[in-house]
Structures are given as structure tokens and as C-alpha cells.
Short mmCIF file of C-alpha atoms and ligand atoms in Angstrom, two decimals:
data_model
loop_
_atom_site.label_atom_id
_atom_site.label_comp_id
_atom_site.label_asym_id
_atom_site.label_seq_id
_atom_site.Cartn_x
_atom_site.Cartn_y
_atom_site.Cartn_z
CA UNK T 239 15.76 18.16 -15.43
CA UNK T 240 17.61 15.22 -16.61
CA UNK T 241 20.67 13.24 -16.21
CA UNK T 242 22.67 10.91 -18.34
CA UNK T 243 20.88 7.22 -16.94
CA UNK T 244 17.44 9.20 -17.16
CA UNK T 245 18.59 9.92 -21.12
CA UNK T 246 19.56 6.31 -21.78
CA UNK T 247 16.58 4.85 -19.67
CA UNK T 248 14.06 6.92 -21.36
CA UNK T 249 15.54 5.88 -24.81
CA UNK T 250 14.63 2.63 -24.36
CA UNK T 251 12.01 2.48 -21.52
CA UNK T 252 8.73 4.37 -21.47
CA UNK T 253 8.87 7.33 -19.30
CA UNK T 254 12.56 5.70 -18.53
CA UNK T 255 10.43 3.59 -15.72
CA UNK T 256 8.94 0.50 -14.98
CA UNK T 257 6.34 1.97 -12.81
CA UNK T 258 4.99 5.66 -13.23
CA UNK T 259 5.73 7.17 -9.47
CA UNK T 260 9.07 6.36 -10.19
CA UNK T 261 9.52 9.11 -12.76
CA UNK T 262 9.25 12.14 -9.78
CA UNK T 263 6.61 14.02 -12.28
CA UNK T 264 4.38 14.42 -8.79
CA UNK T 265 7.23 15.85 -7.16
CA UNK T 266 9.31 17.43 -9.95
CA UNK T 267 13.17 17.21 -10.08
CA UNK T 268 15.31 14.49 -12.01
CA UNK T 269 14.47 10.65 -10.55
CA UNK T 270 16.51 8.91 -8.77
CA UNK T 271 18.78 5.63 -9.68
CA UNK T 272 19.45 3.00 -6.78
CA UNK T 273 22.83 1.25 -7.19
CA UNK T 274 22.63 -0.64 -4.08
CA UNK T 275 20.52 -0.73 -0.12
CA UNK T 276 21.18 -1.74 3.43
CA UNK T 277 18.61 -1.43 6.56
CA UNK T 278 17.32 2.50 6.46
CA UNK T 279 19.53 3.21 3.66
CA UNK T 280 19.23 3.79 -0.10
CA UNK T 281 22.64 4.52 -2.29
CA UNK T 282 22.05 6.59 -5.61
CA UNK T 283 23.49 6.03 -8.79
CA UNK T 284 25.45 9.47 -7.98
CA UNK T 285 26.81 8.26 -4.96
CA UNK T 286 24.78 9.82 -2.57
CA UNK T 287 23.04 8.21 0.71
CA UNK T 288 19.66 8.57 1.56
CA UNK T 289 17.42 7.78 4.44
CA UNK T 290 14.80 5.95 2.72
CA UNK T 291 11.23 6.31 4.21
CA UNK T 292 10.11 4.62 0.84
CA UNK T 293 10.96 1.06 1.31
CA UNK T 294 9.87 0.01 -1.83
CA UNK T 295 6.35 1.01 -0.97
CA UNK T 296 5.93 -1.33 1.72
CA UNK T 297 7.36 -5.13 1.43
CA UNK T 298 10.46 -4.07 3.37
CA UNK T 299 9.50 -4.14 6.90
CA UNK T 300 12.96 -5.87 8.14
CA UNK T 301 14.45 -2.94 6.38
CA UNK T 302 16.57 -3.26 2.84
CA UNK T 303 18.65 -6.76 2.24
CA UNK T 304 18.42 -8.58 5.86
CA UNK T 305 20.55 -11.12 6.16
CA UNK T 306 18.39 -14.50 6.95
CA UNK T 307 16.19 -13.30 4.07
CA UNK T 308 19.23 -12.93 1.80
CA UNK T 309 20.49 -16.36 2.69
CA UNK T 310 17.20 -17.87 2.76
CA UNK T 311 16.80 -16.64 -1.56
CA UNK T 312 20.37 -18.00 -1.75
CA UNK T 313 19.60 -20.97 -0.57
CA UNK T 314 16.78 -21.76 -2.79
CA UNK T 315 18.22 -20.18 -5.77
CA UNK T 316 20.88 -22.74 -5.65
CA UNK T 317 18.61 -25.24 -5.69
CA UNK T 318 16.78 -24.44 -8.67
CA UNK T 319 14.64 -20.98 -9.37
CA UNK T 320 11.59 -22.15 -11.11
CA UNK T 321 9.90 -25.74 -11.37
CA UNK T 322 6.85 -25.24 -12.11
CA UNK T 323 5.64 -27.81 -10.27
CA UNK T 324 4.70 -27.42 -5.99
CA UNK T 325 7.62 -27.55 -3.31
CA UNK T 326 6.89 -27.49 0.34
CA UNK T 327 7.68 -24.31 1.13
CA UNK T 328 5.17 -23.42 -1.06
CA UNK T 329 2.87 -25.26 1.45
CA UNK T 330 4.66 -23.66 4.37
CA UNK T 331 4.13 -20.32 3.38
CA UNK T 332 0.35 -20.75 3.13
CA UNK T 333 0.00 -22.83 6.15
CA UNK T 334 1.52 -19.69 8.31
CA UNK T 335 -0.78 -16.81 6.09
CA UNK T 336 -3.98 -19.42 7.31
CA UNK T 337 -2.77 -19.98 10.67
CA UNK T 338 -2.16 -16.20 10.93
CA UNK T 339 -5.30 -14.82 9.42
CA UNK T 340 -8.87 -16.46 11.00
CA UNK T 341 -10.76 -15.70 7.39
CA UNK T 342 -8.60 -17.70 5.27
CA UNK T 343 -8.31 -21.46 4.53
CA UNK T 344 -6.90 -21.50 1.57
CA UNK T 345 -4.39 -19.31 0.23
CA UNK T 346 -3.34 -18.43 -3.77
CA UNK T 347 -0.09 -17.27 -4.50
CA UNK T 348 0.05 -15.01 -7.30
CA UNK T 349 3.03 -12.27 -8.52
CA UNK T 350 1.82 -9.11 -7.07
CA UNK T 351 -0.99 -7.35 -5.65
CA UNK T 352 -2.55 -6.61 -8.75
CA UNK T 353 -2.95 -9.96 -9.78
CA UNK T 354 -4.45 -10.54 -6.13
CA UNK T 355 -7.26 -8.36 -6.50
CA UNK T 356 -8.00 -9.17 -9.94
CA UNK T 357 -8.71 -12.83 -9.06
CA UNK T 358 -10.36 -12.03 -6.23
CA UNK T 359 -12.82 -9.94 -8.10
CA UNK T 360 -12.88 -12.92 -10.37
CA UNK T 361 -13.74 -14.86 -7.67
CA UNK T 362 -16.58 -12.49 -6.38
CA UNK T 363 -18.43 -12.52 -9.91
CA UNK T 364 -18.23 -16.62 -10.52
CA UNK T 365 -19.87 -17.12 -6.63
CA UNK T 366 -22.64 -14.16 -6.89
CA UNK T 367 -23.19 -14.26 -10.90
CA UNK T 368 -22.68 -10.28 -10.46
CA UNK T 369 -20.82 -8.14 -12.72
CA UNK T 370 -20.42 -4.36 -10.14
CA UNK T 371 -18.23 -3.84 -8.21
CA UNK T 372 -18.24 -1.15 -5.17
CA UNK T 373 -14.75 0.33 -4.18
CA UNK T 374 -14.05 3.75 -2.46
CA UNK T 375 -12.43 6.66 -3.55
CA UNK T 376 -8.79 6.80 -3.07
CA UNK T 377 -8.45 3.26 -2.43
CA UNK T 378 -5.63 1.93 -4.24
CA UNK T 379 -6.01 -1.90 -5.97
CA UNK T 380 -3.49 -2.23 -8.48
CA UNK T 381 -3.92 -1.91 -12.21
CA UNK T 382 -6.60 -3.88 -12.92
CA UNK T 383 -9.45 -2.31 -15.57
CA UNK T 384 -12.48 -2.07 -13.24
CA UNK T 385 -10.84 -0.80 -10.18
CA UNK T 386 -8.59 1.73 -12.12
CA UNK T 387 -11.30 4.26 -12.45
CA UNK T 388 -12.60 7.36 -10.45
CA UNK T 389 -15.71 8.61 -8.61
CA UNK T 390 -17.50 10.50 -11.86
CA UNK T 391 -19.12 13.77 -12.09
CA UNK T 392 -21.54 12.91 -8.98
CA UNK T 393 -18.64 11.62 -6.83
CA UNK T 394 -20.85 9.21 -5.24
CA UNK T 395 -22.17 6.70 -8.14
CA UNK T 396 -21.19 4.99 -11.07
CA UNK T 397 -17.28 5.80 -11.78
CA UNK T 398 -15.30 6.84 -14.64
CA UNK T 399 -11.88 5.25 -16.03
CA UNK T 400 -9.08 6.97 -14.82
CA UNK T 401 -6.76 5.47 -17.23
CA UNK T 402 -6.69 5.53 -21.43
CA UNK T 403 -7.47 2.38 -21.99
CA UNK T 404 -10.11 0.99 -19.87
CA UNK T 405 -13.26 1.18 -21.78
CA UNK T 406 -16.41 3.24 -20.44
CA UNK T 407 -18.64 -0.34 -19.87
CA UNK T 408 -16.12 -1.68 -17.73
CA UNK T 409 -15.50 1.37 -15.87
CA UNK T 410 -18.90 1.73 -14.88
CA UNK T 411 -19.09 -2.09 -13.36
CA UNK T 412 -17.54 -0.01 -10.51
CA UNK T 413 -19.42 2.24 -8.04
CA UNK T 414 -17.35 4.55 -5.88
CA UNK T 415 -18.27 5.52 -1.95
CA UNK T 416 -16.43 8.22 -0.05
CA UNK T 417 -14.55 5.70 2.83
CA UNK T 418 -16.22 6.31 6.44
CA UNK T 419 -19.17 7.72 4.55
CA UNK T 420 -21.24 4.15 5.25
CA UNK T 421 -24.56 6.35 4.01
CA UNK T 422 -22.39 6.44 0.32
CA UNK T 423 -22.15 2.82 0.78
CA UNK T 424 -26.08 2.22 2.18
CA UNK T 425 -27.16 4.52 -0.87
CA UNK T 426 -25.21 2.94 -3.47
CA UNK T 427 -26.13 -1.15 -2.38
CA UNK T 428 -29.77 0.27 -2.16
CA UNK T 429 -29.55 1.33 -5.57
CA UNK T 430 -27.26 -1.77 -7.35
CA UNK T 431 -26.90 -4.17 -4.60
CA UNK T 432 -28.27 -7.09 -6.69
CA UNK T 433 -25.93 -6.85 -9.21
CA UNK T 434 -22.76 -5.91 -6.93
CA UNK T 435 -20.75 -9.01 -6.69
CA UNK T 436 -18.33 -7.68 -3.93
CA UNK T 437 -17.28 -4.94 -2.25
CA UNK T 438 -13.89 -4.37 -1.76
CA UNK T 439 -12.02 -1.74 0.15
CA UNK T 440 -8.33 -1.45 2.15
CA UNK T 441 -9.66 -1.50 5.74
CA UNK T 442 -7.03 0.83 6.50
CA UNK T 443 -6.28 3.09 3.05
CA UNK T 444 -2.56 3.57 2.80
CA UNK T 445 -3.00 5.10 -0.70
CA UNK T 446 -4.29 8.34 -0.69
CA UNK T 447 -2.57 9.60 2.85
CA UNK T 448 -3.51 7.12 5.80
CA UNK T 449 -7.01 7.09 6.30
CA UNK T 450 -8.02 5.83 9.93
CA UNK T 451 -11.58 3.51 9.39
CA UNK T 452 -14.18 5.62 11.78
CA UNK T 453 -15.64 3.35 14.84
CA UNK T 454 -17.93 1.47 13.83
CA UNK T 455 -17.41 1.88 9.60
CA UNK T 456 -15.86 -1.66 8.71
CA UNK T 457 -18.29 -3.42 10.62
CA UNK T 458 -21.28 -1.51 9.26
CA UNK T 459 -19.37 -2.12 5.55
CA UNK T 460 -19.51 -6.00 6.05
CA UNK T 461 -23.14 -5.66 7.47
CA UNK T 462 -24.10 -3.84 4.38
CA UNK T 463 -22.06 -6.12 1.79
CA UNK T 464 -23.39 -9.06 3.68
CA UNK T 465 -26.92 -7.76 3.37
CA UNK T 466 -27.14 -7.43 -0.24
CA UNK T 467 -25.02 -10.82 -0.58
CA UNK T 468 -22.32 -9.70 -2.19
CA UNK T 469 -18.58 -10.65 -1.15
CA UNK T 470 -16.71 -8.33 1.24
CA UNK T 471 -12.65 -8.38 -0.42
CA UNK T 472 -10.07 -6.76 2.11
CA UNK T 473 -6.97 -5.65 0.23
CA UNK T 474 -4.19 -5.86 2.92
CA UNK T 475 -1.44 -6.06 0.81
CA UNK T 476 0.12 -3.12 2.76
CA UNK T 477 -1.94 -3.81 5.73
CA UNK T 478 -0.78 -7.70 5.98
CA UNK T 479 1.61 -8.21 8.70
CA UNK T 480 2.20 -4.41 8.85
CA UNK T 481 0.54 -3.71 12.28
CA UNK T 482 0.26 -7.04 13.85
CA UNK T 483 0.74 -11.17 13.06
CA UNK T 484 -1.43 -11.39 10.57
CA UNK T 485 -4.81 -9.21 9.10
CA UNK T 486 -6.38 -5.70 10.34
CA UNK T 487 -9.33 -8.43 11.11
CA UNK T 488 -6.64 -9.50 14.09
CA UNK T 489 -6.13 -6.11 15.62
CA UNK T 490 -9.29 -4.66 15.06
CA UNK T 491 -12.31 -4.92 16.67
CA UNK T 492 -15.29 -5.84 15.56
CA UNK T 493 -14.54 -9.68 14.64
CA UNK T 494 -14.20 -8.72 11.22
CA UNK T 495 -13.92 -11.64 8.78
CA UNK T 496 -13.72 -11.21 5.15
CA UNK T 497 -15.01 -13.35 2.28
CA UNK T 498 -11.88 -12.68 0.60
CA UNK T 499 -8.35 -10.90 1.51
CA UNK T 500 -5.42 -9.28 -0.46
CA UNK T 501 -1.86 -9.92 0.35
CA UNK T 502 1.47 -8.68 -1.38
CA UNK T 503 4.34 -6.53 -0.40
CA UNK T 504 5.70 -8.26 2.99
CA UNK T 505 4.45 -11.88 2.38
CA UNK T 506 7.05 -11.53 -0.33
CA UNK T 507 9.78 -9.88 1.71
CA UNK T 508 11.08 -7.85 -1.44
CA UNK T 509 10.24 -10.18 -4.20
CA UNK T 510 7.36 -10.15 -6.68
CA UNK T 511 4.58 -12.17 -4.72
CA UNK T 512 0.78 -11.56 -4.49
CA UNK T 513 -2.01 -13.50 -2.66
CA UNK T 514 -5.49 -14.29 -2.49
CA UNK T 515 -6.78 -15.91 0.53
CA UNK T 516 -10.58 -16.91 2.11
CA UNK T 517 -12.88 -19.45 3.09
CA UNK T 518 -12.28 -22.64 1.36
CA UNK T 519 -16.14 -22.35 -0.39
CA UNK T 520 -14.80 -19.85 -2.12
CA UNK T 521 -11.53 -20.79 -3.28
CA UNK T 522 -12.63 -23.49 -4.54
CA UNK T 523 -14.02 -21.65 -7.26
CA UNK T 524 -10.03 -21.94 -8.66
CA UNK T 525 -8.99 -24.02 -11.67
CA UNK T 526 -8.42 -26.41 -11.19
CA UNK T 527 -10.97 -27.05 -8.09
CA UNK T 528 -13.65 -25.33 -9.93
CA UNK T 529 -14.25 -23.09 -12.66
CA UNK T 530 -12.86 -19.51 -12.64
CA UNK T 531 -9.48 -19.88 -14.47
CA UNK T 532 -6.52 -18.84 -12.93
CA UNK T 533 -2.18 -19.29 -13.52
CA UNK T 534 0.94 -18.01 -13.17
CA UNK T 535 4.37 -19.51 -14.85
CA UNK T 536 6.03 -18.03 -12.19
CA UNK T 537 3.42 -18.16 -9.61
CA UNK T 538 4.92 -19.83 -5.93
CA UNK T 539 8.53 -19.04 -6.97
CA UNK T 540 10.37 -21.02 -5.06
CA UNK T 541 13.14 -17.91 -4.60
CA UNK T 542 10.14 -15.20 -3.50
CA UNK T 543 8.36 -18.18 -1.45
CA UNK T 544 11.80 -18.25 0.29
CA UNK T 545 12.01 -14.65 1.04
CA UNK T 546 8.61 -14.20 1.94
CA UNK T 547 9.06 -17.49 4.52
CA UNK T 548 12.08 -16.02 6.09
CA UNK T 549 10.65 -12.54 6.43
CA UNK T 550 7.82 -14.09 7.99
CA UNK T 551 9.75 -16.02 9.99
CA UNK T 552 11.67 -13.76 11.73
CA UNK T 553 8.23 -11.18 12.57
CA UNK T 554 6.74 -14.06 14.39
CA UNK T 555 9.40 -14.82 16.36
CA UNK T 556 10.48 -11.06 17.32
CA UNK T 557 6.82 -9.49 17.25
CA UNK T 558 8.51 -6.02 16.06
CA UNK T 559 5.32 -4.23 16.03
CA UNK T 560 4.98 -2.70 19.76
CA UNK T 561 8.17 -1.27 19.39
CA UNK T 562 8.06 -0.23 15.36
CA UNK T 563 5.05 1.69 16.68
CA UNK T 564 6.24 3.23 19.57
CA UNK T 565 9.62 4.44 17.21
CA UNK T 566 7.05 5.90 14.61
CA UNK T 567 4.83 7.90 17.32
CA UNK T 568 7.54 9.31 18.64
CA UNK T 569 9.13 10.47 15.41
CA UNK T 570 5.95 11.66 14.20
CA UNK T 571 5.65 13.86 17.16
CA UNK T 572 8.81 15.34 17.01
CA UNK T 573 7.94 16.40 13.37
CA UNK T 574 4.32 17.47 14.19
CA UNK T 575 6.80 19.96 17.12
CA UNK T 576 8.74 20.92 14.38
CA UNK T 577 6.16 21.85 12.23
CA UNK T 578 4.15 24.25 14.81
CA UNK T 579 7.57 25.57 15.63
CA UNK T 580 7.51 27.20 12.28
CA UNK T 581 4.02 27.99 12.18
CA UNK T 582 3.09 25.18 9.15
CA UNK T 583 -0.64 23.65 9.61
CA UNK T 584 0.88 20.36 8.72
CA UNK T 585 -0.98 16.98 9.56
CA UNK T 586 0.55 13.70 10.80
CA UNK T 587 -1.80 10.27 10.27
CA UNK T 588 0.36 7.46 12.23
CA UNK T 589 -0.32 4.25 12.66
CA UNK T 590 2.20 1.44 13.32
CA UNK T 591 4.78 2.23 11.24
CA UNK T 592 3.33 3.99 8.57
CA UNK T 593 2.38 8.08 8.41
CA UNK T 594 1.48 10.45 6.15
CA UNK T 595 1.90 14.28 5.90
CA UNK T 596 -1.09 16.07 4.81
CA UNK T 597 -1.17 20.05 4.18
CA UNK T 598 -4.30 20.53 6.56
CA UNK T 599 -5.40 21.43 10.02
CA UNK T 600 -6.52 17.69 10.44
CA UNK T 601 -6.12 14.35 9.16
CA UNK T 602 -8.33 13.38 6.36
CA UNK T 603 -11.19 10.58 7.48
CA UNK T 604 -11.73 10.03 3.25
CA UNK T 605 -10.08 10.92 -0.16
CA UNK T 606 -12.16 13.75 -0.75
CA UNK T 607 -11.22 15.65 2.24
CA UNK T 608 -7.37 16.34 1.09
CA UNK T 609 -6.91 19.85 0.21
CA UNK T 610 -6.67 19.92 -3.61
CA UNK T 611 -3.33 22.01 -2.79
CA UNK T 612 -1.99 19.06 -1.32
CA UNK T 613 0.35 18.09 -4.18
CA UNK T 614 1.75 21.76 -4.67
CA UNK T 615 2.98 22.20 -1.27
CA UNK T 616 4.17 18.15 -0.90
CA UNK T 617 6.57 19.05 -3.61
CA UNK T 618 8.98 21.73 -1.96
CA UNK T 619 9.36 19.80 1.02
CA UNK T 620 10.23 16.75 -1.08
CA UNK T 621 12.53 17.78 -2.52
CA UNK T 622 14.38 19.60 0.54
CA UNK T 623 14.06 16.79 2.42
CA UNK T 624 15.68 14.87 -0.50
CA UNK T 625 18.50 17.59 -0.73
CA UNK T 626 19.09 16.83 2.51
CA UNK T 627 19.34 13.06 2.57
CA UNK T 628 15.92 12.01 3.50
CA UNK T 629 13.42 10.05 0.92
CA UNK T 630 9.72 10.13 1.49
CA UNK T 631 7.58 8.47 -1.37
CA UNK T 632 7.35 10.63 -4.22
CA UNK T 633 3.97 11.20 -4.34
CA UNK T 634 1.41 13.91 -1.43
CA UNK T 635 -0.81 10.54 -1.44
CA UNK T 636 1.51 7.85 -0.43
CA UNK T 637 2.31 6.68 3.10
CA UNK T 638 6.14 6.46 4.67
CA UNK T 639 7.36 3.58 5.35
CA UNK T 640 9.31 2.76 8.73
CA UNK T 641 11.45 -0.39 9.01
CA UNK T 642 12.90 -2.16 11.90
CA UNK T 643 16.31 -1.02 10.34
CA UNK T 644 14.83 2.38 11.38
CA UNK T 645 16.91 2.63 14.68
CA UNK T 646 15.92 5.61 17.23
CA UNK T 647 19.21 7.02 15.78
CA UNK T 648 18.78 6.90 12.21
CA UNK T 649 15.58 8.69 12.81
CA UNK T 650 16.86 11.19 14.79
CA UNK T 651 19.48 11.82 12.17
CA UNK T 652 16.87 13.16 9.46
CA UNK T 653 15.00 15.68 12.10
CA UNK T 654 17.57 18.73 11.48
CA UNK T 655 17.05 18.02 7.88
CA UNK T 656 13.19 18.24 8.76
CA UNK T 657 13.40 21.20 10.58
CA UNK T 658 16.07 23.50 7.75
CA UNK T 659 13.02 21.73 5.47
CA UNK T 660 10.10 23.20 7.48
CA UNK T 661 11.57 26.55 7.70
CA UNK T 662 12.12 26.70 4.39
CA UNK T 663 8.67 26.14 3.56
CA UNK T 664 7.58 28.28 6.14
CA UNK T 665 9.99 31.12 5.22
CA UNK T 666 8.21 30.44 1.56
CA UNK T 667 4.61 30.97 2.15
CA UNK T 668 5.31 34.10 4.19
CA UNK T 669 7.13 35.52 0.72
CA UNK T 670 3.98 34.23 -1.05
CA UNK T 671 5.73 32.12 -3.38
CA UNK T 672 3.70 28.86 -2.47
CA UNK T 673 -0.13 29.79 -2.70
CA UNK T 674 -2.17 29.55 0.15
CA UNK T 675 -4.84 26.95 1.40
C1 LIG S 200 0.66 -1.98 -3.81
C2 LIG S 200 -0.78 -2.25 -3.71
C3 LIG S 200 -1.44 -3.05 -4.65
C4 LIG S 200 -0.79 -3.52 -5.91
O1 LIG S 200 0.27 -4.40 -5.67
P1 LIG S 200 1.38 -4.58 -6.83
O2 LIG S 200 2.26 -5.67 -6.29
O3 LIG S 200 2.05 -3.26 -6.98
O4 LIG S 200 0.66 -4.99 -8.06
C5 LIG S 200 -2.75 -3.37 -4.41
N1 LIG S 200 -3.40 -2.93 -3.33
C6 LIG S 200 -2.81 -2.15 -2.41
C7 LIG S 200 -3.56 -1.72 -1.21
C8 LIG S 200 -1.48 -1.76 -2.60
O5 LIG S 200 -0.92 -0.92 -1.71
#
């Protein structure tokens, strides 16, 4: 399908996207165009108002263009929007990611999450003299070369690259482990454990469904990385201020602290902004402290710094996460009604204010347990859903968003558009014409 902005973006842009997921081929159906957003609320190109359970994949937990963040950019775009040099806010923003997150004493500010876990694996290799990595499979860490890559033929073991592009050496720096499969992890340490540099993992994945960690599995994870000294990397940047003030290491237990930690998304409140944070030892490995080279033109911009301070700001002085999480439970039951109503063995994973659907009889505890069908029967309700005014993520394997803008009204607006969604799909697999499984 196409339109006429699709024709003239795709004339001039690859794919007519700056970021793949963006092009709907998961989910079929012509992409859409954002003109403008406010609180729950996405407006297309074509005029048309969605519910938006996307959020831009995570930074907008206040919900789209709040107002004290808005006048906080202002504010600092009038003074200037790039110096190059340090400004105190600057300074403030990393004094409240330290004083939030018990791991971290110094903080690097960086332009997205993918530039946040490449320095941190930077990091990892300069203080071990290591060159593997260990990651798990569906764990999502940007799109840097060693971590883009996929368990290989054995699943468990040395991976494969699962973009053109990244050569077959650097691919196999990385080993893969099924998450909450710690004997993957025990197995693969005892095997390359002197020459793994870190481990690094998103204590709660958000990228491949929601994956809730199994009692007991983080813990046993930084026991084992510990053990064969290499450097345990959390990559919150969803997780960061998503559930709580702060890290998962916060909320929970276990007394979790990370060598190193991820941030992105909400630390930037909407604006390109990445972190690395950890114990001071270890950042000052950075140029210009120490030797592993790292910069960024743009790096600390003064009008993302802003945004990210205000959004801050305003979570630690309301503490929205009790009652984001209570709104997201209870809309995630109502669906989970909805969908026995009709008969559909659909799965809910919920926590805080993120879920996932998955097309199984349970939640998945690691990548490898989502039905392979999963993609094939996300795609009809997508687009329904859309149809009807209500925009998940277009992709099976990403999480929805909830925002604070997403009122106990707004949320009960979308649930008749669920339900004419979940008959539909029901109505569908009795006629056969979605297969099976
Ligand atoms: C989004 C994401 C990244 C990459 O961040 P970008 O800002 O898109 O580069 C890394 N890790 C996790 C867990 C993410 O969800």
C-alpha cells in the first residue's frame, strides 16, 4: 500500500524512514505520518486521531508535549542550543541519575541508547583486557556491531550477525544465553569466561514481549559475571525511571548493583539523550580521565539536558508510578476479559506501565518461548485496532507504552475498539483464515 508522503519519503529516504519499525513491514499496511501530539494522543498526517500506546518507544512517560518540559527546552533554546563546552544543568542532571541510582557515581551523557551501550562495552574490554561479550537472546541493545547478532545454529553459544554488515569475527565476540536459563549462562562463562569482558543483559527485557526475570535469575547472573570477573552492564534505558525513582536495582530485590548501567529514553524526556553510568573506577577509564576514547559534538545538549531535567523533575516530585501501575493492571485485565470472552488464548505480561500481548496460553519467561506464529496473528489485530483509533507498537515483540496522560478515561475509550478487534480475530480463526498455533 502506499500513499503520496510514503512516495515522496521513500524517494529520498531509505525505506522512506529513519528507523526500520517505522516502515509497518512487521505489521503490513501503509505507515503512518505524525503531524502533531498531545498527552495519549497522536494526529496523522491524514487527519486522523489515535490513541497512541507507542509513545515513541518509551521516553514519553509524562505523555506527548507536557507543558513544564516544553517550557523548560524553550527556555534553554533561547539561551543558546549548543556550546560545546559544560553548563550546570549538565551537572544537575547527573547529580539526580547518581543520587537516584546506588551503582553509579559518575554518569556519561551520550545521544541515545546505542551510543550508551557501545561505550559501555568499551568500557568493559579496556578494565578486563577481554574481547566477548555475553548477551541474551531477544535482548535489545541498540545498533551496535557485536550486540546486533543472533543465537546461531546451537542457540546457546557463539552468535551469528543478524545484520549485513557486521562481519562474522565480530559477531562471534558475542555469546548468546536464553534469559532465566542461568544454566545457558553457567555453561557459556564455564566455557569463555576468561575472555568475556562483560555481561550485559536488560534486567527486565522490554524487547522481545516483556520478559519477567525468574526469582532468583539476576542475582545468580551477577554471581556468575562476578565469578569469572567480567563486568555485569544493565541496559535500563527503558527500564530507567519506568517503574520506580531510579534503576530495577531500586525496586528489586536482591541488592543488585551493576558495574555499569544503560540509560536513554526518559532521562531525555523526548529528546535524543543516552547515558552511561557506574562506579567511578570504572568511569574513569573515559578520555579524558583515562584511556578509552569517547565524544559527542552534541553530547549534554543543553536543550535535551533541559527536557530530560524537567521530566525528571516532575516524576520525583509526583511519584506517578503506584498509580501508572494500578491504571495499567486494570486495563490489562479488562483486555485479558475481553479476550476469553471471545475465546482467543491471548497473553498479557504487565508490569508498571508497560505490557505486551503474546499469542500463547502463557507469558513467555525467554525469547525462545514466543510462538513462531506470533507475528502472523499480531498483524490483524494491529491493524484493527489501528482502524479503530488505537496504536500499539508496530511490531509482535515490542512492549506498549502507558503514560500518565493515559487517564482511566482515555483507556476506557479504546476497550470497544478492543473488543470489535478481538471478535474479529476470533470470528477469523474459526473461518480458518489465520492458521492455527
Ligand atoms: C531503545 C533501546 C536501546 C537503543 O536506544 P536508541 O536511543 O534507540 O539508540 C538500547 N537498549 C534498550 C533496552 C532499548 O530499549
Amino acid at each position: 500500500m502506499s500513499s503520496p508522503l510514503l512516495e515522496r519519503a521513500r524517494a529520498v529516504i531509505p525505506g522512506g524512514v529513519n528507523s526500520p519499525v517505522r516502515a509497518f513491514r512487521a505489521v503490513g499496511g501503509t505507515p503512518i505520518f505524525a503531524r502533531r501530539a498531545e498527552g495519549a494522543y497522536l494526529h496523522t498526517s491524514d487527519g486522523r486521531r489515535l490513541v497512541d500506546f507507542c509513545m515513541s518507544f518509551g521516553p514519553l512517560i509524562l505523555g506527548h508535549a507536557p507543558l513544564e518540559v516544553l517550557a523548560a527546552m524553550g527556555e534553554a533554546a533561547a539561551r543558546g542550543t549548543s556550546f560545546a563546552v559544560t553548563t550546570e544543568a549538565e551537572i544537575e542532571l547527573a547529580e539526580e541519575i547518581v543520587s537516584a541510582i546506588p551503582s553509579v557515581d559518575r554518569v556519561r551523557l551520550v545521544n541515545s541508547g546505542t551510543e550508551a551501550c557501545m561505550t559501555a562495552l568499551r568500557i568493559a574490554r579496556a578494565a578486563t583486557g577481554r574481547h566477548r561479550i555475553l548477551k541474551f537472546s531477544g535482548g535489545y541493545h541498540g545498533h551496535v556491531d557485536a550486540l546486533l547478532v543472533r543465537a546461531g545454529s546451537g542457540v546457546v553459544g557463539l552468535a551469528e550477525a543478524s545484520s549485513a554488515g557486521v562481519p562474522r569475527e565480530w559477531a562471534q565476540q558475542t555469546l548468546v544465553a536464553r534469559f532465566n536459563h542461568i544454566e545457558d549462562v553457567a555453561r557459556l562463562l564455564g566455557q569463555y569466561g576468561h575472555e568475556t569482558a562483560a555481561v550485559i543483559l536488560e534486567p527486565i527485557p522490554a524487547n522481545a514481549g516483556l520478559i519477567p526475570p525468574a526469582p532468583g535469575f539476576l542475582r545468580a547472573v551477577a554471581d556468575r559475571a562476578a565469578a569469572a570477573g567480567a563486568l555485569l552492564i544493565w541496559d535500563e534505558v527503558i527500564t530507567g525511571f519506568r517503574f520506580g525513582w531510579g534503576s530495577v536495582q531500586t525496586i528489586e530485590p536482591g541488592n543488585i548493583r551493576p558495574d555499569l548501567i544503560c540509560l536513554g529514553k526518559i532521562i531525555g524526556g523526548g529528546l535524543p539523550v543516552g547515558a552511561v553510568g557506574g562506579r567511578a573506577a570504572f568511569m574513569d577509564l573515559l578520555a579524558p580521565e583515562g584511556p578509552v576514547y569517547q565524544a559527542g559534538t552534541l553530547s549534554g545538549n543543553p536543550v535535551s539536558v533541559a527536557a530530560g531535567l524537567a521530566t525528571l523533575r516532575r516524576l520525583k516530585a509526583e511519584r506517578p508510578w503506584p498509580e501508572l501501575e494500578r491504571r495499567t493492571c486494570a486495563y490489562v485485565s479488562e483486555l485479558q476479559r475481553l479476550a476469553s470472552a471471545v475465546g482467543l488464548p491471548l497473553s498479557f505480561a504487565v508490569r508498571g506501565s508497560l505490557f505486551s500481548v503474546i499469542f500463547a496460553e502463557a507469558p513467555p519467561a525467554c525469547f525462545e518461548d514466543i510462538p513462531p506464529t506470533q507475528s502472523e496473528h499480531f498483524r490483524p489485530l494491529f491493524q484493527e485496532l489501528l482502524a479503530g483509533g488505537v496504536y500499539l507498537p508496530p511490531s509482535a515483540f515490542e512492549v506498549a507504552f502507558l503514560s500518565t496522560a493515559h487517564t482511566d478515561a482515555v483507556l476506557e475509550s479504546t476497550l470497544p475498539v478492543w473488543r470489535r478487534a478481538l471478535e474479529s480475530l476470533a470470528s477469523a480463526r474459526h473461518d480458518g483464515s489465520v492458521g492455527g498455533g
